Backbone as numpy.savetxt, mean C-alpha at the origin, in Angstrom:
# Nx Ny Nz CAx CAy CAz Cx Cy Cz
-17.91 -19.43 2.34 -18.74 -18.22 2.34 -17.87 -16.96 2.34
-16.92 -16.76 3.31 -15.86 -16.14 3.15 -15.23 -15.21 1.66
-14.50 -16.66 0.88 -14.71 -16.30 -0.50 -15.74 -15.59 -1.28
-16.31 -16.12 -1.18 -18.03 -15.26 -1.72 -18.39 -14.07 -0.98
-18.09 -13.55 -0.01 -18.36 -12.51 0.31 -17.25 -11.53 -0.84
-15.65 -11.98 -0.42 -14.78 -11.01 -0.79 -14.65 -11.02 -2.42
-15.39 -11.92 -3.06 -15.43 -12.05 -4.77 -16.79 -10.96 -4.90
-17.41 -11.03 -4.46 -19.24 -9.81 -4.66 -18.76 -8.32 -4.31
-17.59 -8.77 -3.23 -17.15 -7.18 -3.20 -16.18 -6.29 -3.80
-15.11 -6.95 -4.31 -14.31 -6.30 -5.29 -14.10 -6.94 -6.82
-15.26 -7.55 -7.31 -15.61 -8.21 -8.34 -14.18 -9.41 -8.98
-13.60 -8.52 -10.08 -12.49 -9.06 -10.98 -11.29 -8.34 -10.26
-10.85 -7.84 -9.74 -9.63 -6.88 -9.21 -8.89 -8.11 -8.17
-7.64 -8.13 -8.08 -6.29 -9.10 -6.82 -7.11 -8.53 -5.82
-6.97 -9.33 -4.66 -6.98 -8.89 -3.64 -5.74 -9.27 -2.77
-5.05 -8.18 -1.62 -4.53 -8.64 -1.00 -4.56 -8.89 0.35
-3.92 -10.32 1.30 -3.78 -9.86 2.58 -2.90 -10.03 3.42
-3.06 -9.23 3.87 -2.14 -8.04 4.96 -2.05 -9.14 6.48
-1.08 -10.17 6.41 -0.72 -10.77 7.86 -0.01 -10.29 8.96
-0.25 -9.07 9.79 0.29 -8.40 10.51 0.73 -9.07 12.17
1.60 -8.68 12.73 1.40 -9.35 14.38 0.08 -8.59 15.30
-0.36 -7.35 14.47 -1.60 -7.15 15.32 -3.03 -7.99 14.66
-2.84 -8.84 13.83 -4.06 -9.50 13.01 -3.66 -9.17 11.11
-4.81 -9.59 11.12 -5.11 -9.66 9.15 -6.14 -8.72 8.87
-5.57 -8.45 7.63 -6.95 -7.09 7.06 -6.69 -7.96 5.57
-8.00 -7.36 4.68 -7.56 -7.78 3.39 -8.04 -6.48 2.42
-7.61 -6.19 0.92 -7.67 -5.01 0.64 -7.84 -5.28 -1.09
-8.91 -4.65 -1.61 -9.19 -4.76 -3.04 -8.17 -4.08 -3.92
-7.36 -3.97 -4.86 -5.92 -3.68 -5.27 -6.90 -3.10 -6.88
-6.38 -2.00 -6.91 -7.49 -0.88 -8.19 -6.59 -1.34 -9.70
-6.29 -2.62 -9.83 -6.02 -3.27 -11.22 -6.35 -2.28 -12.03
-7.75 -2.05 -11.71 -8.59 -1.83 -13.76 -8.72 -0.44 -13.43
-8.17 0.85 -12.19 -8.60 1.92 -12.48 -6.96 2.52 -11.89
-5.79 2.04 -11.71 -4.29 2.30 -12.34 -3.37 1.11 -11.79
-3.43 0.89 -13.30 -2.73 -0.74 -13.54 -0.87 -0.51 -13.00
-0.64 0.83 -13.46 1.02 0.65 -13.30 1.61 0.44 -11.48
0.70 1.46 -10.67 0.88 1.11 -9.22 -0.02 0.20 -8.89
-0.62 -0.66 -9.20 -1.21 -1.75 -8.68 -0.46 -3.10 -9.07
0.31 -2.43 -9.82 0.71 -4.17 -10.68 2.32 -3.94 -9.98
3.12 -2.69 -9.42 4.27 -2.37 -9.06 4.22 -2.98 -7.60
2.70 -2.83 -7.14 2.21 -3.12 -5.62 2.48 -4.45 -5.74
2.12 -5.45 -6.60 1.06 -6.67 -6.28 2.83 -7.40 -6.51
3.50 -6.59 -7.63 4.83 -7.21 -7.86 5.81 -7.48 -6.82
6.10 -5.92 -5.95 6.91 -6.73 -4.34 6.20 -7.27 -3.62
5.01 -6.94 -3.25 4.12 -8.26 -2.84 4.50 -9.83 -2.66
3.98 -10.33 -3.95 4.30 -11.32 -4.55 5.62 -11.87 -4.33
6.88 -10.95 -4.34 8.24 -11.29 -4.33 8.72 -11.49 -3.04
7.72 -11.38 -2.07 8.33 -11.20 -0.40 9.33 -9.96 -0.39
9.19 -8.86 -0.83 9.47 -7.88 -0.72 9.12 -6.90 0.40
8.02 -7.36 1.15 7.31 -6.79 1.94 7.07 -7.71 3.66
7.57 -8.58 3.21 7.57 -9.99 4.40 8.61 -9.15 5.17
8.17 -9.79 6.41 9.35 -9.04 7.82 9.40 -6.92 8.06
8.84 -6.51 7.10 9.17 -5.10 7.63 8.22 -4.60 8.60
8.38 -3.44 9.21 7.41 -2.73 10.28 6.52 -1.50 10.03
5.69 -1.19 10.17 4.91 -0.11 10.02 5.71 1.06 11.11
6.21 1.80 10.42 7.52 2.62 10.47 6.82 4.37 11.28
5.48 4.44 10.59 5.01 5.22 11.19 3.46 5.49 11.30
3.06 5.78 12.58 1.21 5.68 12.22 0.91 6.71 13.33
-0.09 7.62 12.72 -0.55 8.45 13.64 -2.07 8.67 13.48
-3.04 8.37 14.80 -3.75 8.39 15.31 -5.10 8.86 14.38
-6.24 8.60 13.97 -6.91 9.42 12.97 -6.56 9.77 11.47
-4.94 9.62 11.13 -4.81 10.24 10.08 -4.42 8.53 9.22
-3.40 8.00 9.43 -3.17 7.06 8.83 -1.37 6.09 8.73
-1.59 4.85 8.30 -0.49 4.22 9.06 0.30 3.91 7.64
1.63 4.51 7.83 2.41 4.09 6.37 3.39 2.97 6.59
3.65 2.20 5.78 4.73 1.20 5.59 5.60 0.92 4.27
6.11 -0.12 3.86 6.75 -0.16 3.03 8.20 -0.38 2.52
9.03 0.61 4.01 10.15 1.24 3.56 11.27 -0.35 3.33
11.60 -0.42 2.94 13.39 -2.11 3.58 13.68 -1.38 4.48
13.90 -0.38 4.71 14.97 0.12 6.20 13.82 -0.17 7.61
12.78 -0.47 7.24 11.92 -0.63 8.23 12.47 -1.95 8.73
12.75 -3.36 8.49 13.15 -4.12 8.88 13.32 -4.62 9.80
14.55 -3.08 10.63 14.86 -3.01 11.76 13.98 -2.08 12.51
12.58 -2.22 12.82 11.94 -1.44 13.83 11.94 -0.08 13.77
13.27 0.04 15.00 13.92 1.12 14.78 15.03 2.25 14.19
14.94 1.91 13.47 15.76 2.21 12.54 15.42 3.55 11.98
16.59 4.69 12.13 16.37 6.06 11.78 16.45 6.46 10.51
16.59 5.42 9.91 16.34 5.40 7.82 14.96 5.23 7.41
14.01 4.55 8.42 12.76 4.27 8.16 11.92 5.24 7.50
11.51 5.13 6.31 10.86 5.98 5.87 11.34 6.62 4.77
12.48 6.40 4.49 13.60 6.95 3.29 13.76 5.87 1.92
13.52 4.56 2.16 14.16 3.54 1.31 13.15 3.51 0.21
13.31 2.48 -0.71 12.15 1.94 -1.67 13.03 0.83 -2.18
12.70 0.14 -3.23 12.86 -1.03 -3.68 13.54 -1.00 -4.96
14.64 -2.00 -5.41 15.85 -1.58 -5.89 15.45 -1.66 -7.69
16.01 -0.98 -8.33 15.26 -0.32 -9.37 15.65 -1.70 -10.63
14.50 -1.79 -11.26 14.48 -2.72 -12.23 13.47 -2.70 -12.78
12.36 -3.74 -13.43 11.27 -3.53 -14.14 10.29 -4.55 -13.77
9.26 -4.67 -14.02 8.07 -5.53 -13.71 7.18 -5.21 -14.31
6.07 -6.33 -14.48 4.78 -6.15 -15.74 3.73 -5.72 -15.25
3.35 -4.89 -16.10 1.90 -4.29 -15.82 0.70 -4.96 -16.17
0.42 -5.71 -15.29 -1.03 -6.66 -15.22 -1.79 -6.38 -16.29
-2.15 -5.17 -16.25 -3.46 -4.98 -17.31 -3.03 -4.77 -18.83
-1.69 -4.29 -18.87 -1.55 -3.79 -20.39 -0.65 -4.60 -20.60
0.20 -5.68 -20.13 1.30 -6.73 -20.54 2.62 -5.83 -21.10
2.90 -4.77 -20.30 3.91 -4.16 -20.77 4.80 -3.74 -19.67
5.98 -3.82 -20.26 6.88 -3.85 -19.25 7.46 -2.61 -18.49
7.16 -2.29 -17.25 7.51 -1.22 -16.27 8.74 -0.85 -15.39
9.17 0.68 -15.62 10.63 0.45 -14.79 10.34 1.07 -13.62
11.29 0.66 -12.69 11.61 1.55 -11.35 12.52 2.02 -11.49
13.18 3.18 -11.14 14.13 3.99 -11.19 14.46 4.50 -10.51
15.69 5.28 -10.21 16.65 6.48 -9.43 15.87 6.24 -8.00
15.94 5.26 -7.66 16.07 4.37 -6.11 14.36 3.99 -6.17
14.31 3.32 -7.29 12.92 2.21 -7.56 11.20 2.47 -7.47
11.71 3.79 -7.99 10.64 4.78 -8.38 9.72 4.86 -9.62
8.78 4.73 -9.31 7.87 4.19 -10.83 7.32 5.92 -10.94
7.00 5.92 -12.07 6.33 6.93 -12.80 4.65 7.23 -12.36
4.52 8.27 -11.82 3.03 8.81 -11.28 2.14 7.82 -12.05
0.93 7.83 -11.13 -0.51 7.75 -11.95 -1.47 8.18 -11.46
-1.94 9.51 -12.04 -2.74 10.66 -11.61 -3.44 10.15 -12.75
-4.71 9.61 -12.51 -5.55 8.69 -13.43 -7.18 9.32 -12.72
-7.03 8.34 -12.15 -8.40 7.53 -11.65 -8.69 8.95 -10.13
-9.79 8.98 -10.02 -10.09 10.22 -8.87 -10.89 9.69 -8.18
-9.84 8.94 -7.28 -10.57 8.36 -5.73 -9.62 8.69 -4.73
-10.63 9.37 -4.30 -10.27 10.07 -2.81 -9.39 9.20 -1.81
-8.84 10.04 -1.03 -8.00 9.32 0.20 -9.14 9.28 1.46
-9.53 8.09 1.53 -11.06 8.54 1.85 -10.52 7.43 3.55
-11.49 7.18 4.58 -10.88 6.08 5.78 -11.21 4.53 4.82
-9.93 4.23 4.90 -9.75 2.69 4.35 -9.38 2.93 2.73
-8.85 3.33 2.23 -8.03 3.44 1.15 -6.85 3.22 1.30
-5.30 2.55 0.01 -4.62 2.51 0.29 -4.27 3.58 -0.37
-2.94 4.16 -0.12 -2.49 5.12 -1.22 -0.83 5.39 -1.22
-0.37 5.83 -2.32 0.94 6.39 -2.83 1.61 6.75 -1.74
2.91 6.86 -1.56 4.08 7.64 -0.46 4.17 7.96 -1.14
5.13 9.49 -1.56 6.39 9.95 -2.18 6.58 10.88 -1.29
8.21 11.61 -1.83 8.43 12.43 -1.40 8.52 13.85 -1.85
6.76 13.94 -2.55 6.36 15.53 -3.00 7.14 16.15 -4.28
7.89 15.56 -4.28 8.56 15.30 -5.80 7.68 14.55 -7.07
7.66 15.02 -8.54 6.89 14.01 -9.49 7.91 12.43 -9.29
6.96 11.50 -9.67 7.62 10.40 -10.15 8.48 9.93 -8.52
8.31 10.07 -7.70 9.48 9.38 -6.57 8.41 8.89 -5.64
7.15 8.17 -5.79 7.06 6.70 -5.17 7.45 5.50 -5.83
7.66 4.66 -4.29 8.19 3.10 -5.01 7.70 2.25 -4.26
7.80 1.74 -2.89 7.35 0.45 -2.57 6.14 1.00 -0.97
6.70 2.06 -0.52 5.71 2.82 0.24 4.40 3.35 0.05
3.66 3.21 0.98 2.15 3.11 1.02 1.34 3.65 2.23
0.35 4.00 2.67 -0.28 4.03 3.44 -1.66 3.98 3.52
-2.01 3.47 4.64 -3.40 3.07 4.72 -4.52 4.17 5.70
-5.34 4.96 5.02 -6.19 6.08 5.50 -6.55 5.78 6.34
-6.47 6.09 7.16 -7.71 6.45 8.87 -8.63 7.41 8.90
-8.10 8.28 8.23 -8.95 9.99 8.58 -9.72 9.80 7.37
-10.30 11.03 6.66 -10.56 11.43 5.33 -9.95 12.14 5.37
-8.56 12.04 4.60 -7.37 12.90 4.11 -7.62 13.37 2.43
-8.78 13.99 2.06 -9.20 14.31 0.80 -7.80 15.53 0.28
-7.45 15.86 1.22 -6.48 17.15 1.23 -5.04 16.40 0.28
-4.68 14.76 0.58 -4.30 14.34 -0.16 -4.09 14.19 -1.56
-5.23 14.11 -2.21 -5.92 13.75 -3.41 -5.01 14.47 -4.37
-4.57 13.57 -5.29 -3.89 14.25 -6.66 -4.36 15.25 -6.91
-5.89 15.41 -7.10 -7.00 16.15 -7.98 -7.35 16.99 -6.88
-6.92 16.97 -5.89 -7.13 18.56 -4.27 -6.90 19.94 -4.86
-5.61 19.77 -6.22 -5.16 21.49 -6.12 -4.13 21.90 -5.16
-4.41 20.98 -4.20 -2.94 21.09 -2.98 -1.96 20.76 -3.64
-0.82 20.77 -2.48 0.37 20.48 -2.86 0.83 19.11 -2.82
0.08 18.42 -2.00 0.48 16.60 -1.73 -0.29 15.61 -2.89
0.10 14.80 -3.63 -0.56 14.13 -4.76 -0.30 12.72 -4.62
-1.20 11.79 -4.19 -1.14 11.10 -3.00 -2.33 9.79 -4.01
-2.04 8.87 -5.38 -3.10 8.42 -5.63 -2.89 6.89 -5.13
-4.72 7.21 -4.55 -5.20 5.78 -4.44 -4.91 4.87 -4.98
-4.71 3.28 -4.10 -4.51 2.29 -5.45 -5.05 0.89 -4.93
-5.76 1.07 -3.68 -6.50 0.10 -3.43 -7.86 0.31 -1.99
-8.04 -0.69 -1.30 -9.08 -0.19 -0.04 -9.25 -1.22 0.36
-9.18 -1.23 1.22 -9.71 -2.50 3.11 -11.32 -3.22 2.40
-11.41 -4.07 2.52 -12.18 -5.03 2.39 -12.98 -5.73 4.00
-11.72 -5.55 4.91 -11.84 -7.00 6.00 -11.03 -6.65 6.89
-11.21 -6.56 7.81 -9.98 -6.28 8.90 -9.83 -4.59 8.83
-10.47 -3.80 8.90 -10.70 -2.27 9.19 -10.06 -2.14 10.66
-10.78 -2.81 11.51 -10.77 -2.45 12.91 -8.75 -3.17 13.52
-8.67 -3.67 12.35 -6.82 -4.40 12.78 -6.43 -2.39 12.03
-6.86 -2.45 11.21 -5.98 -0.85 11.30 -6.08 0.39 11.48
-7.37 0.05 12.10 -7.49 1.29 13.09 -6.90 1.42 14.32
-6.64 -0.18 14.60 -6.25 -0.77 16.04 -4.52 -0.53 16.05
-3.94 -0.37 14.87 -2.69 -0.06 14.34 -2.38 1.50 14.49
-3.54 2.21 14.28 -3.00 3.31 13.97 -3.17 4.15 15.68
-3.89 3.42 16.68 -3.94 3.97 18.48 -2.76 3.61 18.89
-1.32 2.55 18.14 -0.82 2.26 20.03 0.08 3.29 19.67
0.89 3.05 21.18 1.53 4.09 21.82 2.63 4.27 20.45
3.11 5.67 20.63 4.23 5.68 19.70 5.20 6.84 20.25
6.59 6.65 19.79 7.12 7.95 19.62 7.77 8.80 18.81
7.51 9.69 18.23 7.88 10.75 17.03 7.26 9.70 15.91
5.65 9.58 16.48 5.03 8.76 15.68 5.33 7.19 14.83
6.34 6.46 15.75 7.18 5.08 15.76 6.68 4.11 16.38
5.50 3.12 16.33 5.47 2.18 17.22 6.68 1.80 18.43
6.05 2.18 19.43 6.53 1.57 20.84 6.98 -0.68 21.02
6.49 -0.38 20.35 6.34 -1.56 20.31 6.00 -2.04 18.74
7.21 -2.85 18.07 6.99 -2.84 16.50 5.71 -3.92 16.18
5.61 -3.52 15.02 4.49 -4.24 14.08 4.72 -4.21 12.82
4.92 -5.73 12.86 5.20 -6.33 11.63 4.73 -7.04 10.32
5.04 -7.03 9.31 4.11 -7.76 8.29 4.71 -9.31 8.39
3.97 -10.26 8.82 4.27 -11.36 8.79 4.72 -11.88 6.94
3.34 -11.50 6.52 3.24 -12.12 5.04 2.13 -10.87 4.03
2.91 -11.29 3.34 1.63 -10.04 2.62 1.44 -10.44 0.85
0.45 -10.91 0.65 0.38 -11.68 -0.44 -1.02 -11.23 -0.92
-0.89 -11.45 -2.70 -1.81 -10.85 -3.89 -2.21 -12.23 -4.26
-3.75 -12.46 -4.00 -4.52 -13.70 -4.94 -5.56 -12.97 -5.55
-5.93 -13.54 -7.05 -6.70 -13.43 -8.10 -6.17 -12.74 -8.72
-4.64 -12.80 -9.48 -4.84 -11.94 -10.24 -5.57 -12.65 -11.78
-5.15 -11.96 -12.64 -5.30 -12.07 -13.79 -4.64 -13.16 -14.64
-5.57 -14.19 -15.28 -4.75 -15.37 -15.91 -4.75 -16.77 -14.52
-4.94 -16.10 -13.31 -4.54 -17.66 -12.32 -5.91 -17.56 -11.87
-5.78 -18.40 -10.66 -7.45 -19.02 -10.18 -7.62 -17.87 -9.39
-9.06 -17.71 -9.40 -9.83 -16.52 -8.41 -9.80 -17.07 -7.11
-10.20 -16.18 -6.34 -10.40 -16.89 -4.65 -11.62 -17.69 -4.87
């Protein structure tokens, strides 16, 4: 039944989930509305690229980011700086081949206009065009102020949303912290993409 719930709710799109030491969430991955960061996502995913690191920083209401390799180590004062080492990977939807670059940075996708809304995943960078790579974060607040399409200065696009396990990251984004650092780390056990495209559905 399980299955059938999470197939009615994000139809044809991967889903992924998120095995954390505070619990599991699972999250619909926006394939068909921007294929290049969803397919860049689902790619370290997939590669255990994302196995063992820590949610590096989360603050209260607004939202909990991860991602970085330097996270690894907990604490570690690089956290938040790294991305994933530059090479290429396929873009699910268009079968064409994608680079990462100048420290494994894929090329924007200011596409699709969905809000940074509570339970969305969305883009890191560092406010620069073109410099996200394996960093992410998951909304708590309604951070619309985010939004590529805001007019602001932060351009921040969506590329997936919580399905299951909401309350594991909300529950992520209360404990104690300092200079917004889990007190106590939290880790991705496993973090893995099923259904994509071409293999078996859930």
């Amino acid at each position: 039944m399980f299955g059938l719930i999470i197939v009615a709710l994000v139809g044809t799109n991967p889903v992924a989930k998120f095995e954390t030491t505070m619990g599991t969430f699972t999250a619909e991955i926006y394939l068909d509305r921007v294929p290049r960061t969803a397919s860049n996502f689902i790619d370290l995913a997939n590669s255990g690229f994302y196995d063992g690191l820590h949610f590096h920083r989360v603050i209260s209401g607004f939202m909990n980011q991860f991602g970085c390799p330097h996270s690894k180590d907990p604490k570690s004062t690089r956290a938040g700086t790294g991305g994933p080492p530059d090479g290429t990977f396929k873009n699910l939807a268009t079968g064409e081949t994608e680079q990462r670059s100048n420290g494994g940075n894929i090329l924007d996708e200011n596409i699709s206009k969905d809000s940074n809304k509570p339970g969305t995943l969305s883009m890191a960078n560092t406010g620069r065009p073109n410099s996200g790579g394996s960093q992410f974060f998951l909304n708590v607040g309604d951070n619309a102020f985010l939004d590529w399409f805001s007019g602001g200065q932060s351009k921040h696009p969506v590329f997936g949303a919580i399905v299951e396990g909401m309350d594991v990251v909300k529950a992520i984004s209360q404990v104690k912290t300092v200079r917004d650092n889990p007190v106590e780390p939290i880790k991705m056990v496993s973090l893995t993409v099923s259904g994509l495209p071409g293999k078996d559905e859930l």
